[in-house]
Amino acid sequence: MGTANSLRYAVSASFTAEPLRGSLEFWGRQLGEPVEIVFAPYNQPLQTLLDPSSVFGQNQHGMNVLLVRLEDLAQFDHQDLSAIEANARHLIEEVRAAPPRFHVPLLFVLCPPSPEARPLHDRMRLWIAQEFTDAPGLQLLSDEEIAALYPVADFHCTEGERLGRIPYSQAYFTALGTAIARRADALLRPPYKVIAVDCDNTLWQGICGEDGPDGVMLDPPRRALHELLIEQRDAGMLLVMASKNNEQDVLDTFAAHPDWPLQPRHFASWRLNWDAKPGNLASLAEELSLGLDSFIFVDDNPKETAEVTEGAPEVLALTLPEDVSRIPTFLHHVWAFDHAIVTDEDRQRNTYYEQSREFGRAQRQAATLNEFMAGLNLQVQVEPLTPERLSRAAQLTQRTNQFNLTTVRRTEAELRNLEVYTVQASDRFGDYGVIGDVIVSANDGALDVDTFLLSCRALGRGVEFRVLHHLADLAAARGLSKLLLRFSPTKKNQPAWQFLQNLGAKEQADFVIDAAAARRAEWQAPQTVAPVAKVKRVSTARRDVDYGRIAAEFATVEQISRAISLSHRAVQVFEGNDIERRLAAIWSELLEKPVRRADNFFDLGGHSLLVVLLILRIKEEFGVALPVDDVYSGTLTLEDLARTIEMHQLGALDPDEYHALLAEIEGLSDEEVRALLAEEQSSGAAD
């Protein structure tokens, strides 16, 4: 049962999807995020999308997940290709129209087909992908992506399809649930912004200060790291180096290898010295005007990553595998590198950073700050939110900490239902793109500014005053005489507090200013102001997730399945033989409670769907295909079912004969058993 803070997965599928529950709950535990999973009625994707009272419409915190296997869209005739295609087009049309009705993101999962439906699936997959390219509020997860991350060789389950419309093996449901949890994590967690890397034996094999620039080499595993870092940079991450080296040795090493993918020009900054890495990372964070909790640090040396974890616990420190051949797989499964959404601003972030550095150099060279600002040629546009800027606007609420009056985080779905304006700025150094949001409403004669935030790359230019003037004009146009600027102090929003102090605020609380006074307010050279007071508040920091452990220990479906099974066995207090213990783990997982040998499956909450799942799990675990009648009994206990499984394994077809033989054996004394075995062995030798 979920709590008010649970992340809710609302799931609607064109097939029976309940086997997802175990893997989604497992990942909730790994990510430190309580989860609740609710399922819509079987094969009702359209109804779930359209009904405001459905599990999708009622989901307030989490993700809506729509699982579709195309052939299911012609439920009574999977061979009617024209009907499948027509229904698929109608469904996708409704999917594209759905996000404004929901409070949470919608994930559409295109699930793999049966072998017979593969040609249709492959033909329509490209069209579906194209339909999602300009669809704000939607996420697409294809079977190809799932297979690339978590391959399962034999995923189709003919018996499950026949018994309960369960088309996939439990292994594939584990892969499917893991891919869904991974996408939700990328979409909903606070984003990382900087990757800091060590040099020797991390960026290359060898020690440049000892082996010399020409003596180090780039082996295939570390080349994979170079390529990943380039991809991350293209997706908007800043790259920096933090390494214990002489700076010139590192620069000479790059110069000696101009064919390497990574070069110094790709790094926003570096600290190449013999100082402690936690201090160097803190210095880099200050230079970039970013928090340490937005940093990922990569090193080959576990001692160095341990020191970073100890000295800068906000940083996610990743230790590369000692077996370098495992580095590519490890990197492939670091969830912290995933980007659910990449905006145009993300792709230009490194360009924007260069513009900011040029801005800073010119500012320092100017005779006076006022003279510099007068020649800045600042242009600011404040415009109503448009669909193409929705992803960026939501991203800004998630990323922005310094100039953010309230630090309220919002999803795309939430922004759709609010009056939002985006801020775009440019000056003589370049165009900075969309760098801010404001959210407003009318409230008791005032324009209530619920959110006012600007990206850190816009600070120091006076953009905030241009936005304030626009808000004053907006208030006047609506006949409102005041602006109510909401403010919640945090550890990081000192620039926002300084802005309010420049307007006359004395207390760290919501601030009211006359619209006319706001219209006259102008930028002025910064003065020394009181810092934001330390406040007690609920932490909004990222969850403490060990992404390195996930990458090292849960990179395959086999590893994940084993961990899920062990997690249920760990809580299972059970005395019995091997078959009974293994069967008890399956019962415990399906029924979500401990079990005993004498327990009855149905008395513990079993039902027809769980019976089907139980039969499928028994086949996977024991290699025994039980008839439904062997399980669907109101008096069946775990002990009875274990004996039935053992009987099938032994090939005994008559239960009465089996039980009689078992009773006879149990009635023998130890001496009689030894004599019987000796007789059997001598008989075998004679043969």
XYZ file of C-alpha atoms in Angstrom:
687
model
C 0.000 0.000 0.000
C 1.415 3.370 -0.968
C 1.851 6.458 1.192
C 1.261 10.121 0.410
C 4.927 10.388 -0.657
C 4.982 7.231 -2.754
C 5.900 7.397 -6.393
C 2.879 5.909 -8.134
C 3.180 3.846 -11.283
C -0.252 3.808 -12.931
C -0.118 1.044 -15.536
C -2.479 0.346 -18.414
C -1.664 -2.428 -20.869
C -3.069 -4.237 -23.866
C -2.142 -7.509 -22.108
C -1.901 -8.781 -18.535
C 0.884 -6.679 -17.010
C 0.718 -7.579 -13.312
C 4.029 -9.519 -13.439
C 5.698 -6.082 -13.565
C 4.958 -5.497 -9.910
C 7.934 -7.382 -8.477
C 10.613 -5.561 -10.475
C 9.056 -2.106 -9.973
C 8.888 -2.673 -6.217
C 12.472 -3.965 -6.216
C 13.712 -0.807 -7.933
C 11.737 1.342 -5.541
C 13.754 -0.209 -2.718
C 17.060 0.226 -4.563
C 16.337 3.878 -5.336
C 15.076 4.695 -1.849
C 11.732 5.736 -3.298
C 8.543 4.174 -1.848
C 6.417 3.051 -4.790
C 2.807 2.157 -5.352
C 1.729 0.224 -8.450
C -1.867 0.344 -9.658
C -3.205 -1.382 -12.756
C -6.016 -0.327 -15.054
C -8.504 -2.996 -16.212
C -7.162 -5.463 -18.752
C -6.717 -4.189 -22.334
C -8.395 -0.795 -21.912
C -5.737 1.698 -23.074
C -8.197 4.091 -24.739
C -10.588 4.100 -21.804
C -7.709 4.748 -19.400
C -6.514 7.685 -21.497
C -9.957 9.270 -21.834
C -11.612 8.638 -18.453
C -10.701 11.371 -15.903
C -11.496 8.932 -13.073
C -9.063 6.293 -14.386
C -5.775 5.384 -12.725
C -4.097 7.815 -15.147
C -6.441 10.688 -14.411
C -6.117 10.230 -10.640
C -2.320 9.913 -10.520
C -0.855 12.942 -8.739
C 2.769 11.906 -8.173
C 4.749 9.536 -10.345
C 4.305 8.268 -13.882
C 1.540 6.943 -16.114
C 2.725 3.929 -18.114
C 0.920 2.694 -21.234
C 2.131 -0.714 -22.439
C 1.034 -1.647 -25.949
C 1.650 -4.702 -28.073
C 0.305 -3.738 -31.485
C -1.281 -7.075 -32.337
C -3.493 -6.798 -29.246
C -5.255 -3.813 -30.814
C -7.301 -6.228 -32.912
C -8.244 -8.314 -29.919
C -10.343 -10.958 -31.642
C -8.273 -11.385 -34.791
C -4.519 -10.834 -34.507
C -4.219 -11.491 -38.251
C -6.413 -8.519 -39.235
C -3.538 -6.198 -40.103
C -5.704 -3.386 -41.431
C -7.708 -3.272 -38.202
C -4.536 -3.306 -36.108
C -3.029 -0.423 -38.066
C -6.226 1.656 -37.948
C -6.610 1.101 -34.195
C -2.935 1.899 -33.621
C -3.230 5.214 -35.446
C -6.307 6.114 -33.424
C -4.580 5.170 -30.170
C -1.468 7.238 -30.945
C -3.674 10.212 -31.797
C -5.294 9.952 -28.365
C -1.915 9.463 -26.681
C -0.630 12.699 -28.212
C -3.706 14.560 -26.986
C -3.624 13.098 -23.464
C -0.830 14.903 -21.523
C -2.794 18.127 -20.797
C -5.327 16.000 -18.900
C -2.761 14.423 -16.572
C -0.733 15.610 -13.586
C 2.253 13.351 -14.281
C 4.325 12.352 -17.341
C 3.008 9.695 -19.719
C 5.372 6.909 -20.823
C 4.300 4.967 -23.921
C 6.042 1.587 -24.102
C 5.996 -0.152 -27.473
C 6.304 -3.799 -26.436
C 7.764 -6.611 -28.558
C 5.447 -8.628 -30.812
C 4.920 -12.334 -31.203
C 6.982 -13.827 -34.048
C 3.971 -13.764 -36.378
C 3.379 -10.030 -35.870
C 7.013 -8.953 -36.253
C 6.668 -7.546 -39.840
C 3.769 -5.269 -38.867
C 5.546 -4.169 -35.691
C 8.757 -3.274 -37.515
C 6.851 -1.353 -40.170
C 4.891 0.745 -37.656
C 7.703 1.315 -35.147
C 9.365 4.064 -37.205
C 6.051 5.842 -37.743
C 5.297 5.745 -34.004
C 8.752 7.148 -33.202
C 8.149 10.023 -35.620
C 4.807 10.769 -33.949
C 6.627 11.283 -30.640
C 9.365 13.618 -31.901
C 7.325 16.779 -31.264
C 5.049 15.602 -28.464
C 5.701 17.504 -25.193
C 4.770 15.627 -22.051
C 5.253 12.239 -23.682
C 8.040 9.708 -23.369
C 8.551 6.787 -25.765
C 10.283 3.568 -24.722
C 10.625 1.049 -27.548
C 11.319 -2.659 -27.480
C 14.594 -1.926 -29.276
C 15.765 0.312 -26.421
C 14.781 -2.287 -23.826
C 16.629 -5.020 -25.729
C 19.752 -2.832 -25.982
C 19.781 -2.296 -22.215
C 18.478 -5.605 -20.895
C 18.438 -8.332 -23.572
C 16.298 -11.431 -23.004
C 16.778 -14.238 -25.515
C 13.452 -16.114 -25.281
C 10.935 -13.536 -24.130
C 7.733 -14.884 -25.714
C 5.638 -17.134 -23.441
C 3.135 -19.218 -25.417
C 1.733 -20.938 -22.317
C 1.228 -17.651 -20.481
C -0.476 -16.168 -23.531
C -2.870 -19.112 -23.645
C -3.624 -19.264 -19.937
C -3.884 -15.602 -18.994
C -2.901 -13.228 -21.817
C 0.585 -13.009 -20.317
C 2.715 -12.859 -23.481
C 6.185 -12.633 -21.913
C 8.432 -14.650 -19.659
C 9.080 -13.460 -16.121
C 12.616 -12.586 -17.230
C 11.240 -10.183 -19.817
C 8.851 -8.611 -17.321
C 11.908 -8.026 -15.132
C 13.665 -6.318 -18.056
C 10.530 -4.301 -18.845
C 10.040 -3.156 -15.246
C 13.715 -2.236 -14.953
C 13.626 -0.144 -18.143
C 10.488 1.649 -16.914
C 12.022 2.375 -13.494
C 15.209 3.592 -15.166
C 13.293 6.002 -17.408
C 11.244 7.275 -14.459
C 14.435 7.878 -12.493
C 15.955 9.874 -15.355
C 12.802 11.926 -15.738
C 12.008 12.640 -12.090
C 15.333 12.881 -10.241
C 17.273 16.154 -9.865
C 19.635 16.334 -12.843
C 23.395 16.055 -12.750
C 25.214 18.800 -14.654
C 28.974 18.174 -14.403
C 31.198 15.131 -14.910
C 34.641 15.381 -13.314
C 37.245 12.808 -14.326
C 40.631 11.658 -13.146
C 43.417 11.305 -15.738
C 46.007 8.552 -15.130
C 44.512 5.070 -15.636
C 41.098 6.662 -16.067
C 41.222 8.769 -19.223
C 44.150 6.707 -20.453
C 46.195 3.649 -19.541
C 49.394 4.592 -17.777
C 50.850 7.439 -15.714
C 51.808 10.398 -17.862
C 54.264 11.815 -15.308
C 56.240 8.550 -15.252
C 55.579 6.914 -18.627
C 55.775 10.227 -20.496
C 53.151 11.690 -22.849
C 54.046 9.165 -25.563
C 54.144 6.250 -23.124
C 50.454 6.225 -22.208
C 47.828 4.688 -24.472
C 44.091 4.702 -25.062
C 42.845 1.123 -24.910
C 39.329 0.157 -26.150
C 37.648 0.238 -22.697
C 38.911 3.741 -21.952
C 38.075 4.858 -25.481
C 34.501 3.898 -24.546
C 34.796 6.353 -21.629
C 35.999 9.094 -24.009
C 33.065 8.451 -26.323
C 30.575 8.456 -23.464
C 31.930 11.771 -22.170
C 31.609 13.305 -25.639
C 27.995 12.083 -25.796
C 27.308 13.506 -22.345
C 28.808 16.840 -23.368
C 26.606 16.909 -26.469
C 23.614 16.293 -24.177
C 24.485 19.354 -22.077
C 26.830 18.084 -19.373
C 29.916 20.123 -18.510
C 33.177 18.174 -18.430
C 36.012 18.994 -16.043
C 39.234 17.280 -14.973
C 40.166 16.795 -11.317
C 43.401 14.848 -11.171
C 46.624 14.646 -9.168
C 49.065 15.542 -11.910
C 51.335 18.307 -13.061
C 49.167 20.379 -15.371
C 51.780 20.527 -18.137
C 52.153 16.725 -18.137
C 48.437 16.352 -18.832
C 48.383 19.011 -21.548
C 51.471 17.477 -23.174
C 49.776 14.077 -23.134
C 46.766 15.385 -25.016
C 49.064 17.197 -27.458
C 50.909 13.926 -28.130
C 47.635 12.188 -29.009
C 45.598 14.512 -31.237
C 43.607 11.497 -32.511
C 41.990 10.874 -29.112
C 38.244 11.680 -29.014
C 38.623 13.909 -25.948
C 40.844 16.978 -26.067
C 41.335 19.915 -23.673
C 38.850 22.013 -25.669
C 36.083 19.690 -24.515
C 36.623 20.557 -20.835
C 35.021 23.607 -19.274
C 37.760 23.766 -16.626
C 40.207 21.635 -14.660
C 42.182 21.332 -11.465
C 45.431 19.508 -12.251
C 47.505 19.688 -9.091
C 48.404 17.692 -5.996
C 45.639 19.040 -3.767
C 42.930 16.843 -2.303
C 40.184 16.098 -4.802
C 37.248 17.115 -2.561
C 38.744 20.607 -2.322
C 39.401 20.771 -6.054
C 35.822 19.723 -6.786
C 34.545 22.429 -4.432
C 36.726 24.964 -6.261
C 35.337 23.850 -9.630
C 31.778 24.069 -8.311
C 32.395 27.638 -7.181
C 33.886 28.579 -10.543
C 30.941 27.100 -12.440
C 28.382 28.539 -9.995
C 26.935 25.064 -9.460
C 26.312 22.922 -6.404
C 28.456 19.917 -5.625
C 25.304 17.800 -5.694
C 25.233 18.309 -9.478
C 28.681 16.643 -9.881
C 29.575 13.101 -10.927
C 33.209 12.124 -10.266
C 34.865 9.207 -12.137
C 38.140 7.629 -11.042
C 39.839 4.246 -11.342
C 41.164 4.407 -7.763
C 38.702 3.334 -5.026
C 40.781 5.200 -2.429
C 40.284 8.475 -4.321
C 36.526 7.946 -4.759
C 36.244 7.048 -1.066
C 37.976 10.321 -0.152
C 35.562 12.244 -2.369
C 32.599 10.460 -0.782
C 33.958 11.354 2.646
C 35.047 14.920 1.905
C 32.325 15.932 -0.581
C 29.383 13.599 0.116
C 27.089 15.530 -2.234
C 29.145 14.302 -5.209
C 28.265 11.002 -6.897
C 31.646 9.217 -6.925
C 31.996 6.299 -9.370
C 34.875 3.808 -9.278
C 35.645 2.170 -12.610
C 35.847 -1.663 -12.523
C 39.256 -3.107 -11.718
C 38.783 -5.417 -14.689
C 39.061 -2.763 -17.404
C 37.253 -4.966 -19.925
C 34.082 -4.367 -17.886
C 34.294 -0.558 -18.156
C 31.977 -0.223 -21.222
C 29.249 -2.357 -19.622
C 29.607 -0.489 -16.342
C 29.254 2.890 -18.063
C 26.256 1.630 -20.060
C 24.428 0.931 -16.797
C 25.175 4.075 -14.786
C 21.639 5.439 -14.599
C 22.953 8.858 -13.595
C 24.176 9.313 -17.182
C 20.645 8.927 -18.587
C 18.869 11.975 -20.004
C 15.119 11.546 -20.490
C 14.865 14.954 -22.169
C 17.565 16.833 -24.074
C 16.577 20.360 -25.100
C 18.205 22.754 -27.568
C 19.524 24.689 -24.573
C 21.177 21.502 -23.292
C 22.961 21.014 -26.604
C 24.199 24.596 -26.481
C 25.205 24.615 -22.808
C 28.932 24.478 -23.421
C 28.602 27.333 -25.938
C 26.675 29.326 -23.337
C 29.398 28.642 -20.787
C 32.036 29.992 -23.186
C 29.887 33.103 -23.681
C 29.689 33.528 -19.911
C 33.454 33.275 -19.570
C 33.929 35.871 -22.317
C 31.353 38.040 -20.528
C 33.339 37.733 -17.288
C 36.642 38.630 -18.945
C 35.137 41.724 -20.600
C 33.493 42.753 -17.339
C 36.792 42.620 -15.462
C 38.495 44.721 -18.142
C 35.834 47.481 -18.166
C 36.640 50.791 -16.480
C 33.464 50.674 -14.377
C 30.679 48.143 -13.974
C 28.035 50.726 -14.918
C 29.924 51.551 -18.113
C 30.139 47.857 -18.960
C 26.404 47.315 -18.394
C 25.516 50.344 -20.511
C 27.311 48.818 -23.488
C 25.947 45.302 -22.997
C 23.069 45.702 -25.505
C 20.883 43.425 -23.410
C 17.698 42.139 -25.066
C 15.065 40.281 -22.992
C 11.839 38.699 -24.249
C 9.162 37.507 -21.829
C 6.534 35.478 -23.681
C 3.685 33.084 -22.845
C 4.765 29.454 -22.671
C 4.514 27.644 -26.008
C 4.342 23.840 -26.508
C 7.825 23.690 -28.003
C 9.275 25.335 -24.871
C 7.380 23.177 -22.378
C 10.209 20.696 -21.815
C 12.724 23.481 -21.267
C 10.406 25.338 -18.860
C 9.906 22.210 -16.744
C 13.631 21.498 -16.859
C 14.402 24.973 -15.507
C 12.177 24.394 -12.460
C 14.111 21.185 -11.783
C 17.607 22.568 -12.373
C 17.609 26.160 -11.108
C 18.668 26.827 -7.510
C 20.419 30.211 -7.188
C 18.092 32.785 -8.711
C 14.905 30.925 -7.824
C 12.607 32.641 -5.385
C 10.752 29.492 -4.288
C 12.564 26.433 -5.815
C 9.239 24.719 -6.450
C 9.862 21.821 -8.879
C 7.272 21.142 -11.545
C 6.654 18.628 -14.319
C 5.490 19.402 -17.845
C 2.027 18.164 -16.935
C 1.806 20.604 -14.008
C 2.985 23.580 -16.095
C 0.259 22.962 -18.662
C -2.364 24.003 -16.110
C -0.638 27.232 -15.006
C -0.054 30.688 -16.474
C 3.616 30.457 -17.385
C 5.924 32.888 -19.161
C 9.389 32.027 -20.448
C 12.349 34.397 -20.506
C 14.820 34.558 -23.380
C 17.899 36.806 -23.340
C 20.751 37.884 -25.575
C 23.510 40.488 -25.441
C 26.550 41.429 -27.468
C 28.222 38.168 -26.430
C 25.509 35.953 -27.922
C 22.037 34.463 -27.557
C 21.524 32.630 -24.261
C 18.279 30.893 -25.246
C 15.427 30.301 -22.811
C 16.888 31.085 -19.402
C 13.923 31.699 -17.110
C 10.321 31.051 -16.050
C 7.716 33.087 -14.244
C 4.359 31.711 -13.109
C 1.606 34.142 -12.175
C -2.040 34.417 -11.171
C -4.368 37.155 -9.889
C -4.786 37.169 -6.115
C -6.723 39.767 -4.091
C -5.750 42.791 -6.144
C -2.151 41.671 -6.740
C -0.314 39.784 -9.436
C 0.776 36.707 -7.503
C 4.218 35.636 -8.761
C 4.355 32.017 -7.661
C 7.625 31.256 -9.476
C 10.401 33.592 -10.637
C 13.616 31.908 -11.697
C 16.580 32.576 -13.977
C 19.405 30.269 -15.012
C 22.744 31.095 -13.411
C 24.182 31.926 -16.836
C 21.806 34.908 -17.003
C 22.943 36.451 -13.732
C 24.936 39.663 -13.555
C 23.258 41.251 -16.577
C 20.170 42.821 -15.047
C 17.775 40.358 -16.723
C 15.767 40.066 -13.504
C 14.838 43.769 -13.643
C 13.648 43.519 -17.242
C 11.424 40.617 -16.177
C 10.184 42.640 -13.210
C 9.201 45.465 -15.577
C 7.231 43.007 -17.693
C 5.406 41.736 -14.599
C 4.564 45.306 -13.610
C 3.134 45.959 -17.095
C 1.166 42.696 -16.894
C -0.307 43.727 -13.538
C -1.241 47.176 -14.837
C -2.946 45.667 -17.885
C -5.140 43.633 -15.542
C -5.920 46.522 -13.251
C -3.762 45.119 -10.431
C -1.786 47.589 -8.357
C 0.710 45.297 -6.641
C 3.101 42.417 -7.232
C 3.287 39.616 -4.686
C 6.712 37.979 -5.054
C 6.674 34.613 -3.283
C 9.948 33.785 -1.531
C 11.208 30.696 0.321
C 14.823 30.918 1.565
C 17.117 27.979 0.839
C 20.796 27.264 1.243
C 21.455 28.212 -2.360
C 19.178 31.069 -3.438
C 21.344 33.940 -2.180
C 21.120 35.787 -5.571
C 17.311 35.728 -5.360
C 17.407 37.155 -1.815
C 19.847 39.856 -2.918
C 17.413 40.854 -5.684
C 14.570 41.222 -3.167
C 16.799 43.250 -0.846
C 17.579 45.616 -3.715
C 13.822 46.102 -4.032
C 13.523 46.946 -0.325
C 12.742 43.591 1.296
C 13.711 43.383 4.970
C 12.482 39.916 5.873
C 12.985 36.605 4.140
C 9.331 36.067 3.311
C 6.834 36.844 0.576
C 7.402 40.432 -0.592
C 4.790 42.911 -1.854
C 5.807 45.828 -4.086
C 3.701 48.454 -5.862
C 3.499 47.727 -9.563
C 4.511 51.340 -10.319
C 7.591 51.055 -8.091
C 8.476 47.743 -9.728
C 8.298 49.409 -13.139
C 10.816 52.081 -12.014
C 13.282 49.644 -10.408
C 16.625 49.492 -12.214
C 19.756 47.419 -11.994
C 22.467 48.829 -9.762
C 25.989 47.717 -8.921
C 25.751 44.998 -6.237
C 26.153 46.011 -2.616
C 27.120 43.834 0.320
C 23.903 42.362 1.636
C 22.965 40.048 4.462
C 23.131 36.394 3.505
C 20.120 34.153 3.374
C 19.519 32.935 6.897
C 19.942 29.271 7.669
C 16.529 27.690 7.562
C 15.091 24.414 8.674
C 13.184 22.879 5.823
C 12.418 19.566 4.250
C 15.410 18.590 2.135
C 14.916 18.706 -1.611
C 18.353 17.169 -2.269
C 18.639 14.150 -4.518
C 17.985 10.718 -3.114
C 21.042 8.885 -1.835
C 21.246 6.353 -4.670
C 24.288 4.134 -5.171
C 24.367 4.301 -8.968
C 27.811 2.701 -8.986
C 26.474 -0.404 -7.243
C 23.558 -0.595 -9.659
C 25.953 -0.484 -12.617
C 28.276 -3.077 -11.099
C 25.757 -5.549 -9.673
C 22.508 -5.128 -11.618
C 23.581 -4.819 -15.242
C 21.834 -7.965 -16.514
C 18.381 -9.461 -16.194
C 19.909 -12.539 -14.568
C 21.544 -10.419 -11.855
C 18.348 -8.469 -11.237
C 16.148 -11.579 -11.178
C 18.503 -13.260 -8.707
C 18.452 -10.193 -6.447
C 14.645 -10.029 -6.529
C 14.423 -13.707 -5.639
C 16.960 -13.397 -2.835
C 15.159 -10.366 -1.422
C 12.056 -12.501 -0.951
C 13.988 -15.460 0.416
C 15.727 -13.172 2.897
C 12.430 -12.356 4.601
C 11.157 -15.926 4.303
C 11.451 -17.801 7.622
C 10.927 -21.333 6.403
C 11.847 -24.889 7.320
C 11.576 -27.453 4.549
C 13.331 -29.336 1.805
C 14.890 -27.661 -1.239
C 11.760 -27.784 -3.407
C 9.622 -26.416 -0.584
C 12.037 -23.555 0.103
C 12.225 -22.564 -3.566
C 8.458 -22.836 -3.927
C 7.970 -20.779 -0.749
C 10.072 -17.981 -2.263
C 7.775 -17.925 -5.318
C 4.635 -17.914 -3.155
C 6.070 -15.160 -0.975
C 6.886 -13.026 -4.015
C 3.469 -13.488 -5.634
C 1.453 -13.143 -2.429
C 3.742 -10.473 -0.902
C 3.840 -12.168 2.507
C 5.763 -14.945 4.338
C 4.342 -18.455 3.997
C 4.466 -21.793 5.830
C 4.354 -25.396 4.629
C 0.724 -25.870 5.679
C -0.534 -22.607 4.159
C -3.208 -22.643 1.480
C -2.520 -20.499 -1.597
C -6.065 -19.154 -1.835
C -6.417 -18.516 1.904
C -3.377 -16.218 1.639
C -4.982 -14.134 -1.106
C -4.319 -16.192 -4.225
C -6.664 -15.773 -7.189
C -6.994 -16.899 -10.777
C -4.354 -14.546 -12.204
C -1.868 -15.491 -9.498
C -2.535 -19.158 -10.237
C -1.454 -18.565 -13.838
C 1.636 -16.706 -12.665
C 2.377 -19.494 -10.203
C 2.192 -22.129 -12.958
C 4.538 -20.091 -15.158
C 7.022 -19.504 -12.345
C 7.024 -23.213 -11.447
C 7.833 -24.043 -15.048
C 10.711 -21.523 -15.069
C 12.071 -22.593 -11.667
C 11.584 -26.388 -11.796
C 11.111 -27.218 -15.479
C 7.710 -28.726 -14.703
C 4.571 -27.803 -16.686
C 1.736 -28.364 -14.214
C -1.872 -28.681 -15.415
C -4.162 -25.990 -14.031
C -6.128 -28.647 -12.131
C -3.017 -29.539 -10.120
C -2.902 -26.016 -8.724
C -6.489 -24.780 -8.809
C -7.646 -26.513 -5.642
C -9.155 -24.914 -2.591
C -7.340 -27.340 -0.286
C -3.895 -27.228 -1.874
C -1.082 -26.418 0.568
C 2.492 -25.482 -0.194
C 3.638 -28.897 1.065
C 1.170 -30.636 -1.256
C 2.260 -28.601 -4.262
C 5.931 -29.295 -3.542
C 5.188 -33.026 -3.552
C 3.278 -32.676 -6.817
C 6.277 -30.917 -8.388
C 8.617 -33.629 -7.095
C 6.278 -36.292 -8.447
C 6.346 -34.751 -11.915
C 10.121 -34.464 -11.777
C 10.366 -38.157 -10.921
C 7.903 -39.060 -13.660
C 5.380 -40.619 -11.254
C 1.970 -40.132 -12.814
C -0.281 -41.593 -10.103
C -0.473 -39.346 -7.018
C -1.954 -42.111 -4.831
C 0.832 -44.499 -5.811
C 3.436 -41.800 -5.172
C 2.096 -40.975 -1.712
C 1.863 -44.665 -0.793
C 5.469 -45.225 -1.846
C 6.575 -42.163 0.080
C 4.725 -43.369 3.208
C 6.346 -46.791 2.875
C 9.833 -45.264 2.629
C 9.200 -42.964 5.592
C 8.148 -46.016 7.654
C 11.439 -47.858 7.171
C 14.082 -47.845 9.860
C 17.610 -46.646 9.145
C 18.884 -50.248 9.040
C 16.148 -51.238 6.585
C 16.938 -48.264 4.335
C 20.665 -49.154 4.312
C 19.863 -52.797 3.531
C 17.509 -51.748 0.728
C 20.146 -49.449 -0.791
C 22.824 -52.166 -0.550
C 20.496 -54.611 -2.273
C 19.752 -52.054 -5.004
C 23.470 -51.386 -5.552
C 24.380 -55.083 -5.755
C 21.490 -55.644 -8.138
C 22.764 -52.825 -10.324
C 26.300 -54.245 -10.314
C 25.014 -57.659 -11.337
C 23.150 -56.159 -14.261
